[in-house]
Each structure stands twice: as structure tokens, then as C-alpha cells.
Amino acid sequence: MVRLTVNGEHHELALDPRTTLLDALRDHLGLTGAKKGCDHGQCGACTVHVDGRRVLSCLALAVAQRGREIMTIEGLALGAHLHPMQLAFIECDALQCGFCTPGQIMSAVALLAEVDHRRELTDVAIRERMSGNLCRCGAYPNILAAIRRVRT
Amino acid sequence: MRPFAYVEGVSVADAAAAVHAAPTAIFLAGGTTVVDLMKLGVLAPATLVDVHRLPLGDIELDDRRARIGACVRNAQLAEHPDIRARWPVVGEALLSGMSPQLRNMSTVAGNVLQRTRCPYYRDPHSACNKREPGTGCAARTGWDRDAAVLGTSPHCIAVFPSDLATALAILDTIIYTRRGDGGARRLPFDGFHRLPGRSPERETVLDHGELVTHFELPDLALSRRSHYLKVRDRASYEFALASAAVALDVERGLVRDARIALGGVATRPWRCPAAEQSLRGRRAEPAAFRAAADLALADAVAGAHNGFKIELARHVVARALTELAARPG
């Protein structure tokens, strides 16, 4: 049995050791917010937080996550109140098809916590720090605008 | 992915012994290479021994050295203020590679031991002596644009991809290991990675079941003035076409000591001793740096599509040294 803590809830799952954290979230816990894009750590659509740090759930084995605090896009809002980054993505129209959006938002939320001073987050720095999240629709200008809005 | 047994290592000695005892067991740390290659069918271990919770996750510093645990996350090392101040080439190399998510997962030892990105290695249906000894090298007659121009053999031309290892190559790094039979070794970084030769499947001098536990960086006169420059197809999140780790000790305009290593162009981290020697006693100026760059690439051999890398790498070396010499200090 694998014990996982996801969005504050404890789960015990019988998992094949081959199960990635992404597949455990989607197929065993019904949390389909994190997306399977490339499944090889190249696109960022599966980004979740583990102990507060953004990671790629497609390259993490679920069995290796014992005792870790996992947060997915489903755990970001406080009840009916969306996270400021979620609101900013809506207000800035920072998506088209939406497939990469949960990963973009989880990555962007973590990004704000990674810097000592938000003024370090120039446009160049935001682009560099978001380079692990691809958007095939090319919504990058509005993603940048959304992050800039939350930064200030 | 082939089925495997997952074992959580409880101590360094037990983890090393567990892999030592099983011919197809391998270590798992951050998993960013291993899980990827298992999904592709390139790796099919019967047992994974997870070492990421072992007490190998600390960075310890004193006046003379840094001692870096094998399972320190690459993000943690890149952001460490003392590492950035005393060995800037390390942080620069790390931040030029991977995405932030991958830097949060992957470990320092995993970075230094990472596998080539050669597309024929990553495709189980292609001939590859590194993946399956004796099957040949599809890259030699195939798409070799990204392949190595230094250190190649008739059996393998795959590039060694680690930016961090290129930086560590100029810093007199020492690698500490624990062997599966209980012994321990202290290995100089020079010589840790093997040339492909006739056995490209053996990438390092590590024995089966030998676990890297620490890296030691001595405090060098020139490590504070060190720099990493990387050129790649995209502006971010991409492996190097050519990169250079450089360090300079300059007094009154004259080079007292210099270090140069190349990344992205060779089959292992590539120190350039002749180029370094050519700079000692010379004025720290672009003409000397260009001459050193020519020496660094003097033995390069191009394949069908990667000849541009030789000229590119020359410019990277010369520019890296020029940028570094212009820095105050």
C-alpha cells in the first residue's frame, strides 16, 4: 500500500510500482487537473507541487512519495475563492485550448515563492522561469501578463 | 514499462549492497533520467533501489572546501549563496540547463551520471553500442548533427550532456563513493567519466553497486572568477550545442592560471590542458583567448552534419574567456 497526501487528504492506494504520481492522481484519485502531455518531462502539463516545490508528476514514481505533501490544481482554490493566479489567467485570457493551463498555473504559483523579492521577476526572468511549461496554442504573451499582474 | 521491484534504501551501505547483489538492479534518486528511460524501454531494471531519502542531501561549507551530498537537488545547489559566490560557474551551469521543475527533482549525482540524449540511444529499435553492446552505431551513418566532435570512437559518438559536470571538470572536484562490498573510494573528477573506446556502455569508472555519496569542491584561487557560457538551439530549456566552463586567475593583466572545459561537443566532460597552458603568462586579452580556443578544438573531428560545432565551440571558448576577463575582481 502506498500512502499519499494530496491536497491535505490522506489516501491509501494499492499501486503497481510502475505507477507514476501523475497516473495515481488521474486514474486512482480522479484528480484530472494535472494533464498528461508528453509523459516524458518535456512539456510541463503535469506540474504539481510536492512539499511546496513544483515538480513533474509524470517522472515521479508514486511509491517514492510516501509522506510528501502533494498539491494539485484542484487544491489551489480556497473553497469558492479562486487563487489570485487562477483569477489572473481568466482576466488576462491566458489560455486558448486550456490543456496546459493547470500546469502553467501550478508552475506560476511556485515561481512567485521561489524568489526573495518579486521585483526580481522581470519579463525576461518570468519567461526563463516558465520555460518548462509549453503552450502549443502560443498563449505566452497573456500568460506573461497574468503572472505580471499577480507579481505586483 | 517492464515490471520491477521497488526497494527504499535504509542506509548508504544497505543501498549499495542491495544493488551490488542484483545484476539488474539500479539506483533511483530524482528519477528524471531513469523513469524517462524506463518508459522508453531503454532501461529495464528488475529492481530499483531508492536512495533519495538517504542522508546525502546537505551542502556543508568551510574556508577550504564545499562538501555536497549526492542527493542535493540541483535547484538547491544552484541557489546556494556561498556556492554562487565562491564557485559561480556551478550555479551558472545549473541555471542554464533543465527547467525549474526538473532542477527541483533531479540530484547532483544524477546530473553528473545522466545519460546521453543521442536519439539512437533513446530508441530501442536503433543500433546502439552504448545501449546494446555489439549492435553498432546508427548515429555514425545517420543524423549526427548533435553528435560529439571530440573523444569519439568508431563505436560511439554520443555527446555527454551534463552542464554541471562540465563545470565540475575545472574545479579539481573529488567524488566520494561507497561500494557494494562495503569499501569506499575517493575518485578525482578527471578520469571519472570514461571515453567510449570499444565499450561505450561503460560510462564511468564506477562498479556495479557503487554509490556516489558526496562531491568535494576545494577552494581554488581561480574558482571565484569562473564562468559558464552555453549556446543552444533555443533560448532556454535545451541541451548545449557547445558550452564552455572557464576560470581565470589574472594579476596585473597577466594570466597566472586558467581552466577550460567544453560541454556539448565531447563524449565526456572535456578538459583542455593545452589551451590552459597556452594562456599562462600571457596577457588576458582576446587574441590570446582565440589562440587558446583554437588549441581546445585542435583534435576535433566532424561527422556529416556536425562540423559547425567545431567553429561554434571555438567562439564559445573565446567569448567565455573574454566575458570573464572583463568581470571585476
Tab-separated table of C-alpha atoms in Angstrom:
chain	number	residue	atom	x	y	z
A	1	MET	CA	0.000	0.000	0.000
A	2	VAL	CA	1.157	3.499	-0.812
A	3	ARG	CA	0.112	6.350	1.469
A	4	LEU	CA	-0.261	9.637	-0.338
A	5	THR	CA	-1.271	13.049	0.998
A	6	VAL	CA	-2.945	15.036	-1.740
A	7	ASN	CA	-4.480	18.477	-1.203
A	8	GLY	CA	-4.488	17.786	2.533
A	9	GLU	CA	-6.331	14.462	2.286
A	10	HIS	CA	-4.737	11.135	3.147
A	11	HIS	CA	-5.124	8.211	0.787
A	12	GLU	CA	-4.013	4.586	0.863
A	13	LEU	CA	-3.691	3.076	-2.572
A	14	ALA	CA	-2.669	-0.331	-3.847
A	15	LEU	CA	-0.399	0.641	-6.708
A	16	ASP	CA	1.901	-1.158	-9.098
A	17	PRO	CA	5.417	0.309	-8.536
A	18	ARG	CA	5.352	1.441	-12.166
A	19	THR	CA	2.549	3.919	-11.441
A	20	THR	CA	3.688	7.492	-11.802
A	21	LEU	CA	2.385	10.176	-9.476
A	22	LEU	CA	0.503	11.584	-12.474
A	23	ASP	CA	-1.306	8.304	-13.150
A	24	ALA	CA	-2.053	7.855	-9.445
A	25	LEU	CA	-3.636	11.309	-9.317
A	26	ARG	CA	-5.624	10.954	-12.519
A	27	ASP	CA	-6.579	7.280	-12.639
A	28	HIS	CA	-6.738	6.333	-8.970
A	29	LEU	CA	-7.847	9.561	-7.268
A	30	GLY	CA	-9.898	11.096	-10.087
A	31	LEU	CA	-7.883	14.327	-9.994
A	32	THR	CA	-7.661	15.016	-13.710
A	33	GLY	CA	-6.426	18.596	-13.439
A	34	ALA	CA	-2.773	17.640	-13.958
A	35	LYS	CA	-2.501	16.686	-17.627
A	36	LYS	CA	-0.558	14.034	-19.481
A	37	GLY	CA	1.060	15.911	-22.348
A	38	CYS	CA	4.352	14.334	-23.369
A	39	ASP	CA	4.692	11.904	-20.401
A	40	HIS	CA	8.492	12.387	-20.637
A	41	GLY	CA	9.191	15.509	-18.611
A	42	GLN	CA	9.407	17.843	-21.560
A	43	CYS	CA	6.132	19.816	-21.604
A	44	GLY	CA	5.221	20.715	-18.001
A	45	ALA	CA	1.485	19.956	-18.330
A	46	CYS	CA	1.712	17.535	-15.376
A	47	THR	CA	3.264	20.079	-12.978
A	48	VAL	CA	2.168	19.691	-9.333
A	49	HIS	CA	3.699	20.776	-6.025
A	50	VAL	CA	5.480	18.280	-3.769
A	51	ASP	CA	6.367	19.740	-0.375
A	52	GLY	CA	5.796	23.170	-1.881
A	53	ARG	CA	8.141	22.746	-4.846
A	54	ARG	CA	6.966	22.396	-8.420
A	55	VAL	CA	7.802	19.026	-9.966
A	56	LEU	CA	6.809	16.939	-12.974
A	57	SER	CA	4.401	14.247	-11.809
A	58	CYS	CA	4.949	12.172	-14.961
A	59	LEU	CA	8.575	11.442	-13.948
A	60	ALA	CA	7.845	10.854	-10.259
A	61	LEU	CA	7.013	7.340	-9.110
A	62	ALA	CA	4.014	7.325	-6.768
A	63	VAL	CA	5.670	4.805	-4.426
A	64	ALA	CA	8.507	7.264	-3.831
A	65	GLN	CA	6.127	9.972	-2.496
A	66	ARG	CA	5.473	8.474	0.952
A	67	GLY	CA	4.992	11.275	3.488
A	68	ARG	CA	5.183	14.065	0.918
A	69	GLU	CA	2.574	16.835	0.756
A	70	ILE	CA	1.223	16.899	-2.787
A	71	MET	CA	-0.853	19.758	-4.127
A	72	THR	CA	-2.635	19.755	-7.456
A	73	ILE	CA	-4.579	22.459	-9.263
A	74	GLU	CA	-7.718	21.105	-7.530
A	75	GLY	CA	-6.268	22.130	-4.168
A	76	LEU	CA	-5.347	25.674	-5.123
A	77	ALA	CA	-8.661	27.487	-4.632
A	78	LEU	CA	-9.924	28.247	-1.131
A	79	GLY	CA	-13.489	26.965	-1.312
A	80	ALA	CA	-15.303	29.110	-3.849
A	81	HIS	CA	-12.468	31.637	-3.949
A	82	LEU	CA	-10.074	31.096	-6.801
A	83	HIS	CA	-6.353	31.606	-6.218
A	84	PRO	CA	-5.155	35.031	-7.472
A	85	MET	CA	-3.175	33.278	-10.211
A	86	GLN	CA	-6.302	31.476	-11.421
A	87	LEU	CA	-8.186	34.778	-11.485
A	88	ALA	CA	-5.355	36.476	-13.342
A	89	PHE	CA	-5.296	33.748	-16.004
A	90	ILE	CA	-9.026	34.337	-16.565
A	91	GLU	CA	-8.735	38.129	-16.567
A	92	CYS	CA	-5.751	38.123	-18.929
A	93	ASP	CA	-7.221	35.450	-21.219
A	94	ALA	CA	-4.013	33.475	-20.681
A	95	LEU	CA	-5.172	30.335	-22.463
A	96	GLN	CA	-6.753	29.067	-25.615
A	97	CYS	CA	-7.432	25.315	-25.533
A	98	GLY	CA	-6.619	25.120	-21.810
A	99	PHE	CA	-4.771	21.811	-21.832
A	100	CYS	CA	-1.509	23.244	-20.499
A	101	THR	CA	-3.225	25.685	-18.137
A	102	PRO	CA	-3.231	23.668	-14.881
A	103	GLY	CA	0.496	23.076	-15.300
A	104	GLN	CA	1.094	26.716	-16.194
A	105	ILE	CA	-0.776	27.908	-13.109
A	106	MET	CA	0.907	25.473	-10.708
A	107	SER	CA	4.272	26.445	-12.149
A	108	ALA	CA	3.487	30.172	-11.898
A	109	VAL	CA	2.319	29.916	-8.278
A	110	ALA	CA	5.544	28.126	-7.323
A	111	LEU	CA	7.609	30.656	-9.250
A	112	LEU	CA	6.385	33.526	-7.052
A	113	ALA	CA	7.537	31.628	-3.961
A	114	GLU	CA	10.991	30.884	-5.413
A	115	VAL	CA	12.273	34.461	-5.441
A	116	ASP	CA	13.230	36.567	-2.435
A	117	HIS	CA	11.882	39.760	-3.983
A	118	ARG	CA	9.174	39.882	-6.578
A	119	ARG	CA	10.902	42.815	-8.254
A	120	GLU	CA	13.458	40.247	-9.470
A	121	LEU	CA	10.728	38.976	-11.757
A	122	THR	CA	11.384	40.964	-14.877
A	123	ASP	CA	9.669	39.788	-18.045
A	124	VAL	CA	12.904	38.065	-19.064
A	125	ALA	CA	13.120	36.297	-15.696
A	126	ILE	CA	9.493	35.170	-15.845
A	127	ARG	CA	9.961	33.763	-19.355
A	128	GLU	CA	13.119	31.902	-18.269
A	129	ARG	CA	11.473	30.519	-15.133
A	130	MET	CA	8.378	29.413	-17.085
A	131	SER	CA	10.376	27.768	-19.886
A	132	GLY	CA	9.484	24.283	-18.652
A	133	ASN	CA	5.791	24.828	-19.468
A	134	LEU	CA	4.995	24.641	-23.152
A	135	CYS	CA	1.837	26.079	-24.731
A	136	ARG	CA	1.171	24.776	-28.221
A	137	CYS	CA	-1.524	27.427	-28.721
A	138	GLY	CA	1.095	30.101	-28.116
A	139	ALA	CA	-0.692	31.950	-25.310
A	140	TYR	CA	2.660	33.035	-23.893
A	141	PRO	CA	2.117	36.827	-24.052
A	142	ASN	CA	-1.038	36.588	-21.959
A	143	ILE	CA	0.466	34.013	-19.587
A	144	LEU	CA	3.269	36.510	-19.010
A	145	ALA	CA	0.700	39.260	-18.447
A	146	ALA	CA	-1.185	37.140	-15.905
A	147	ILE	CA	1.947	36.385	-13.896
A	148	ARG	CA	2.977	40.037	-14.065
A	149	ARG	CA	-0.438	41.001	-12.710
A	150	VAL	CA	-0.074	38.727	-9.658
A	151	ARG	CA	3.529	39.781	-9.135
A	152	THR	CA	2.604	43.411	-8.498
B	1	MET	CA	7.496	-0.184	-18.738
B	2	ARG	CA	8.759	-3.576	-17.555
B	3	PRO	CA	7.737	-4.630	-14.019
B	4	PHE	CA	10.269	-4.022	-11.274
B	5	ALA	CA	10.604	-4.291	-7.505
B	6	TYR	CA	10.852	-1.013	-5.613
B	7	VAL	CA	13.122	-1.002	-2.564
B	8	GLU	CA	13.638	2.002	-0.329
B	9	GLY	CA	17.260	2.255	0.763
B	10	VAL	CA	17.551	2.460	4.548
B	11	SER	CA	21.269	3.297	4.698
B	12	VAL	CA	24.074	4.061	2.272
B	13	ALA	CA	25.700	0.699	2.969
B	14	ASP	CA	22.448	-1.253	2.585
B	15	ALA	CA	21.509	0.531	-0.640
B	16	ALA	CA	24.912	-0.146	-2.192
B	17	ALA	CA	24.805	-3.781	-1.065
B	18	ALA	CA	21.274	-4.223	-2.457
B	19	VAL	CA	22.293	-3.060	-5.942
B	20	HIS	CA	25.596	-4.952	-5.740
B	21	ALA	CA	23.717	-8.198	-5.024
B	22	ALA	CA	21.366	-7.957	-8.023
B	23	PRO	CA	22.899	-7.756	-11.513
B	24	THR	CA	19.990	-5.776	-12.991
B	25	ALA	CA	19.289	-3.502	-10.028
B	26	ILE	CA	19.950	0.232	-10.337
B	27	PHE	CA	19.789	3.239	-8.027
B	28	LEU	CA	16.875	5.684	-8.200
B	29	ALA	CA	17.330	9.258	-6.974
B	30	GLY	CA	15.394	12.102	-8.603
B	31	GLY	CA	14.209	9.735	-11.327
B	32	THR	CA	14.164	12.298	-14.118
B	33	THR	CA	16.504	10.225	-16.293
B	34	VAL	CA	15.762	6.729	-15.001
B	35	VAL	CA	11.935	6.902	-15.160
B	36	ASP	CA	12.095	8.524	-18.593
B	37	LEU	CA	14.409	5.811	-19.960
B	38	MET	CA	12.333	3.040	-18.370
B	39	LYS	CA	9.227	4.378	-20.140
B	40	LEU	CA	11.151	4.350	-23.419
B	41	GLY	CA	12.275	0.756	-22.843
B	42	VAL	CA	15.943	1.777	-22.793
B	43	LEU	CA	16.357	0.728	-19.161
B	44	ALA	CA	14.591	-2.321	-17.731
B	45	PRO	CA	15.930	-2.899	-14.212
B	46	ALA	CA	14.440	-5.757	-12.176
B	47	THR	CA	14.916	-3.718	-9.005
B	48	LEU	CA	15.017	-0.005	-8.252
B	49	VAL	CA	16.784	0.936	-5.023
B	50	ASP	CA	15.572	4.387	-3.996
B	51	VAL	CA	18.343	6.465	-2.414
B	52	HIS	CA	16.645	9.859	-2.376
B	53	ARG	CA	15.806	9.743	1.342
B	54	LEU	CA	19.302	8.749	2.461
B	55	PRO	CA	21.172	11.417	4.465
B	56	LEU	CA	23.031	12.672	1.382
B	57	GLY	CA	21.092	15.908	0.946
B	58	ASP	CA	23.283	18.521	2.662
B	59	ILE	CA	25.738	21.164	1.491
B	60	GLU	CA	28.491	21.712	4.070
B	61	LEU	CA	30.982	24.548	3.745
B	62	ASP	CA	34.130	25.726	5.442
B	63	ASP	CA	37.012	28.000	4.373
B	64	ARG	CA	38.742	25.296	2.390
B	65	ARG	CA	36.006	23.426	0.597
B	66	ALA	CA	32.380	22.590	-0.091
B	67	ARG	CA	31.075	19.105	0.585
B	68	ILE	CA	27.951	18.433	-1.467
B	69	GLY	CA	25.751	15.420	-0.807
B	70	ALA	CA	24.960	13.252	-3.829
B	71	CYS	CA	21.202	13.730	-3.359
B	72	VAL	CA	21.282	17.525	-3.058
B	73	ARG	CA	18.716	18.827	-5.541
B	74	ASN	CA	20.148	20.732	-8.468
B	75	ALA	CA	17.905	23.712	-7.600
B	76	GLN	CA	19.241	23.733	-4.047
B	77	LEU	CA	22.858	23.814	-5.261
B	78	ALA	CA	22.151	26.445	-7.911
B	79	GLU	CA	20.555	28.805	-5.388
B	80	HIS	CA	23.053	28.397	-2.555
B	81	PRO	CA	24.517	31.876	-1.872
B	82	ASP	CA	28.010	30.646	-0.883
B	83	ILE	CA	28.251	28.307	-3.861
B	84	ARG	CA	27.237	31.179	-6.140
B	85	ALA	CA	29.870	33.466	-4.628
B	86	ARG	CA	32.790	31.035	-4.404
B	87	TRP	CA	32.139	28.778	-7.429
B	88	PRO	CA	29.942	30.898	-9.758
B	89	VAL	CA	30.476	28.510	-12.692
B	90	VAL	CA	28.452	25.873	-10.817
B	91	GLY	CA	25.294	27.963	-10.455
B	92	GLU	CA	25.602	29.383	-13.952
B	93	ALA	CA	25.902	25.892	-15.432
B	94	LEU	CA	22.924	24.599	-13.461
B	95	LEU	CA	20.664	27.522	-14.305
B	96	SER	CA	21.499	27.153	-17.994
B	97	GLY	CA	20.076	23.630	-18.041
B	98	MET	CA	16.792	21.866	-17.320
B	99	SER	CA	13.514	23.502	-16.348
B	100	PRO	CA	12.836	24.667	-12.771
B	101	GLN	CA	10.648	21.581	-12.233
B	102	LEU	CA	13.469	19.261	-13.284
B	103	ARG	CA	16.002	21.149	-11.137
B	104	ASN	CA	13.673	20.638	-8.153
B	105	MET	CA	13.554	16.873	-8.712
B	106	SER	CA	16.938	15.856	-10.042
B	107	THR	CA	20.005	15.370	-7.862
B	108	VAL	CA	23.606	16.455	-8.215
B	109	ALA	CA	24.881	12.881	-8.612
B	110	GLY	CA	22.101	12.088	-11.076
B	111	ASN	CA	23.128	15.139	-13.079
B	112	VAL	CA	26.771	14.008	-13.285
B	113	LEU	CA	25.667	10.459	-14.172
B	114	GLN	CA	22.949	11.420	-16.660
B	115	ARG	CA	22.716	9.535	-19.938
B	116	THR	CA	23.278	10.883	-23.399
B	117	ARG	CA	20.445	12.486	-25.375
B	118	CYS	CA	21.616	10.736	-28.570
B	119	PRO	CA	18.321	9.851	-30.307
B	120	TYR	CA	19.602	6.417	-31.285
B	121	TYR	CA	20.399	5.588	-27.670
B	122	ARG	CA	16.887	6.635	-26.675
B	123	ASP	CA	15.248	4.494	-29.382
B	124	PRO	CA	15.370	0.758	-28.521
B	125	HIS	CA	14.842	-0.134	-32.189
B	126	SER	CA	18.069	1.534	-33.357
B	127	ALA	CA	21.572	0.123	-33.372
B	128	CYS	CA	23.451	1.496	-30.376
B	129	ASN	CA	26.603	0.100	-28.789
B	130	LYS	CA	26.007	2.123	-25.654
B	131	ARG	CA	22.530	0.679	-25.062
B	132	GLU	CA	23.181	-2.788	-26.534
B	133	PRO	CA	26.890	-3.578	-26.999
B	134	GLY	CA	27.790	-5.061	-30.359
B	135	THR	CA	24.782	-3.766	-32.298
B	136	GLY	CA	26.673	-0.912	-33.993
B	137	CYS	CA	26.244	2.857	-34.019
B	138	ALA	CA	23.336	4.228	-36.050
B	139	ALA	CA	24.480	7.794	-35.409
B	140	ARG	CA	27.708	7.412	-37.401
B	141	THR	CA	25.775	6.981	-40.637
B	142	GLY	CA	22.615	8.759	-39.529
B	143	TRP	CA	21.582	12.131	-38.124
B	144	ASP	CA	24.751	13.205	-36.339
B	145	ARG	CA	24.117	16.938	-36.109
B	146	ASP	CA	24.128	16.814	-32.305
B	147	ALA	CA	26.901	14.220	-32.009
B	148	ALA	CA	30.349	14.700	-30.494
B	149	VAL	CA	33.420	16.014	-32.312
B	150	LEU	CA	35.890	15.188	-29.515
B	151	GLY	CA	36.602	11.874	-27.780
B	152	THR	CA	34.635	9.765	-30.253
B	153	SER	CA	35.434	6.183	-31.244
B	154	PRO	CA	34.307	4.006	-34.161
B	155	HIS	CA	31.802	2.537	-31.688
B	156	CYS	CA	30.134	5.662	-30.292
B	157	ILE	CA	29.864	9.383	-30.996
B	158	ALA	CA	27.240	10.251	-28.370
B	159	VAL	CA	27.585	13.591	-26.565
B	160	PHE	CA	27.833	13.639	-22.807
B	161	PRO	CA	25.127	16.181	-21.904
B	162	SER	CA	25.682	17.492	-18.360
B	163	ASP	CA	26.329	21.210	-17.898
B	164	LEU	CA	27.148	20.709	-14.212
B	165	ALA	CA	29.773	18.068	-14.983
B	166	THR	CA	31.454	20.455	-17.409
B	167	ALA	CA	31.726	22.993	-14.576
B	168	LEU	CA	32.938	20.424	-12.042
B	169	ALA	CA	35.659	19.369	-14.508
B	170	ILE	CA	37.557	22.642	-13.975
B	171	LEU	CA	37.249	22.731	-10.177
B	172	ASP	CA	39.507	19.831	-9.022
B	173	THR	CA	36.349	18.092	-7.829
B	174	ILE	CA	36.669	14.911	-5.788
B	175	ILE	CA	33.950	12.233	-5.887
B	176	TYR	CA	33.368	10.026	-2.843
B	177	THR	CA	31.672	6.647	-3.207
B	178	ARG	CA	30.513	3.678	-1.184
B	179	ARG	CA	30.930	0.279	-2.814
B	180	GLY	CA	28.550	-2.622	-2.642
B	181	ASP	CA	31.146	-4.742	-0.822
B	182	GLY	CA	31.427	-2.127	1.928
B	183	GLY	CA	34.561	-0.342	0.704
B	184	ALA	CA	34.781	3.345	-0.112
B	185	ARG	CA	36.622	5.270	-2.800
B	186	ARG	CA	37.837	8.806	-3.364
B	187	LEU	CA	37.916	9.493	-7.107
B	188	PRO	CA	39.297	12.551	-8.895
B	189	PHE	CA	36.775	14.039	-11.319
B	190	ASP	CA	39.365	13.856	-14.120
B	191	GLY	CA	39.062	10.310	-15.348
B	192	PHE	CA	35.734	9.590	-13.635
B	193	HIS	CA	33.928	9.545	-16.986
B	194	ARG	CA	35.372	7.090	-19.485
B	195	LEU	CA	35.999	7.594	-23.170
B	196	PRO	CA	33.695	5.352	-25.218
B	197	GLY	CA	36.518	3.393	-26.863
B	198	ARG	CA	35.404	-0.178	-27.510
B	199	SER	CA	32.956	-0.253	-24.591
B	200	PRO	CA	30.706	2.821	-24.694
B	201	GLU	CA	28.219	1.096	-22.380
B	202	ARG	CA	30.674	1.724	-19.515
B	203	GLU	CA	30.351	5.455	-18.952
B	204	THR	CA	32.220	5.894	-15.672
B	205	VAL	CA	34.756	4.063	-13.517
B	206	LEU	CA	32.012	3.171	-11.014
B	207	ASP	CA	31.485	-0.532	-10.365
B	208	HIS	CA	28.036	-2.100	-10.205
B	209	GLY	CA	26.522	-1.237	-6.844
B	210	GLU	CA	28.954	1.616	-6.184
B	211	LEU	CA	27.013	4.639	-4.910
B	212	VAL	CA	28.250	8.205	-5.228
B	213	THR	CA	27.833	9.799	-1.787
B	214	HIS	CA	29.489	13.239	-1.945
B	215	PHE	CA	31.274	15.735	-4.130
B	216	GLU	CA	34.044	17.881	-2.710
B	217	LEU	CA	34.988	21.232	-4.220
B	218	PRO	CA	38.269	22.647	-2.901
B	219	ASP	CA	38.538	26.417	-2.602
B	220	LEU	CA	40.786	27.433	-5.515
B	221	ALA	CA	42.403	30.795	-6.233
B	222	LEU	CA	40.568	30.938	-9.543
B	223	SER	CA	37.205	29.399	-8.671
B	224	ARG	CA	35.736	32.775	-7.641
B	225	ARG	CA	36.427	34.051	-11.135
B	226	SER	CA	34.724	31.318	-13.125
B	227	HIS	CA	32.016	31.361	-15.748
B	228	TYR	CA	29.779	29.106	-17.846
B	229	LEU	CA	28.652	30.004	-21.349
B	230	LYS	CA	26.235	27.814	-23.277
B	231	VAL	CA	24.933	28.064	-26.831
B	232	ARG	CA	21.829	26.112	-27.803
B	233	ASP	CA	19.071	25.944	-30.398
B	234	ARG	CA	16.510	27.605	-28.099
B	235	ALA	CA	16.969	30.456	-25.644
B	236	SER	CA	16.057	28.255	-22.694
B	237	TYR	CA	15.415	24.666	-21.575
B	238	GLU	CA	17.667	22.980	-24.111
B	239	PHE	CA	20.877	20.976	-24.177
B	240	ALA	CA	24.090	22.615	-25.367
B	241	LEU	CA	25.294	22.648	-28.936
B	242	ALA	CA	28.519	23.910	-27.409
B	243	SER	CA	29.378	25.228	-23.972
B	244	ALA	CA	32.462	26.215	-22.015
B	245	ALA	CA	33.296	26.298	-18.318
B	246	VAL	CA	36.212	28.669	-17.755
B	247	ALA	CA	38.155	30.120	-14.834
B	248	LEU	CA	40.924	32.708	-14.769
B	249	ASP	CA	43.454	33.870	-12.223
B	250	VAL	CA	44.730	37.204	-13.542
B	251	GLU	CA	47.272	39.521	-11.906
B	252	ARG	CA	48.151	42.900	-13.392
B	253	GLY	CA	46.761	41.886	-16.740
B	254	LEU	CA	48.723	38.620	-16.926
B	255	VAL	CA	47.138	35.181	-16.698
B	256	ARG	CA	48.599	33.240	-13.783
B	257	ASP	CA	46.329	30.226	-14.194
B	258	ALA	CA	43.418	29.238	-16.416
B	259	ARG	CA	40.915	26.422	-16.638
B	260	ILE	CA	38.830	25.451	-19.660
B	261	ALA	CA	36.379	22.597	-20.199
B	262	LEU	CA	33.995	22.001	-23.085
B	263	GLY	CA	30.417	20.721	-22.973
B	264	GLY	CA	28.030	19.646	-25.719
B	265	VAL	CA	30.809	18.646	-28.124
B	266	ALA	CA	32.538	15.685	-26.485
B	267	THR	CA	31.824	12.171	-25.290
B	268	ARG	CA	32.696	13.089	-21.708
B	269	PRO	CA	33.415	16.315	-19.761
B	270	TRP	CA	36.309	17.714	-21.769
B	271	ARG	CA	39.220	19.474	-20.058
B	272	CYS	CA	41.575	21.363	-22.394
B	273	PRO	CA	45.052	21.284	-20.771
B	274	ALA	CA	46.973	22.527	-23.822
B	275	ALA	CA	44.667	25.528	-24.178
B	276	GLU	CA	45.005	26.266	-20.457
B	277	GLN	CA	48.802	26.049	-20.635
B	278	SER	CA	48.893	28.400	-23.616
B	279	LEU	CA	47.319	31.158	-21.520
B	280	ARG	CA	49.695	31.027	-18.543
B	281	GLY	CA	51.921	34.117	-18.561
B	282	ARG	CA	50.050	35.683	-21.485
B	283	ARG	CA	48.146	38.942	-21.388
B	284	ALA	CA	44.456	38.382	-20.653
B	285	GLU	CA	43.156	39.647	-23.975
B	286	PRO	CA	41.030	38.383	-26.864
B	287	ALA	CA	43.935	37.396	-29.143
B	288	ALA	CA	45.271	35.011	-26.511
B	289	PHE	CA	41.783	33.685	-25.852
B	290	ARG	CA	41.208	32.983	-29.550
B	291	ALA	CA	44.526	31.137	-29.772
B	292	ALA	CA	43.549	29.064	-26.733
B	293	ALA	CA	40.175	28.300	-28.314
B	294	ASP	CA	41.924	27.011	-31.446
B	295	LEU	CA	44.043	24.694	-29.293
B	296	ALA	CA	40.967	23.478	-27.403
B	297	LEU	CA	39.386	22.277	-30.646
B	298	ALA	CA	42.589	21.200	-32.394
B	299	ASP	CA	41.767	17.491	-32.234
B	300	ALA	CA	38.094	17.820	-33.194
B	301	VAL	CA	36.783	15.530	-35.948
B	302	ALA	CA	33.493	16.298	-37.667
B	303	GLY	CA	30.927	13.847	-38.998
B	304	ALA	CA	28.464	14.528	-41.802
B	305	HIS	CA	26.285	17.183	-40.116
B	306	ASN	CA	28.077	18.428	-37.013
B	307	GLY	CA	31.071	20.259	-38.458
B	308	PHE	CA	29.564	23.596	-37.439
B	309	LYS	CA	30.074	22.661	-33.793
B	310	ILE	CA	33.849	22.969	-34.092
B	311	GLU	CA	33.739	26.598	-35.166
B	312	LEU	CA	30.880	27.302	-32.748
B	313	ALA	CA	32.815	25.843	-29.811
B	314	ARG	CA	35.883	27.957	-30.680
B	315	HIS	CA	33.769	31.084	-30.469
B	316	VAL	CA	32.153	29.915	-27.223
B	317	VAL	CA	35.547	29.398	-25.562
B	318	ALA	CA	36.932	32.733	-26.746
B	319	ARG	CA	33.774	34.605	-25.750
B	320	ALA	CA	33.533	32.910	-22.344
B	321	LEU	CA	37.129	33.904	-21.533
B	322	THR	CA	36.635	37.424	-22.837
B	323	GLU	CA	33.462	37.912	-20.782
B	324	LEU	CA	35.167	36.526	-17.695
B	325	ALA	CA	38.273	38.699	-18.074
B	326	ALA	CA	36.030	41.772	-18.255
B	327	ARG	CA	34.481	40.992	-14.873
B	328	PRO	CA	35.757	42.963	-11.909
B	329	GLY	CA	37.877	41.032	-9.396
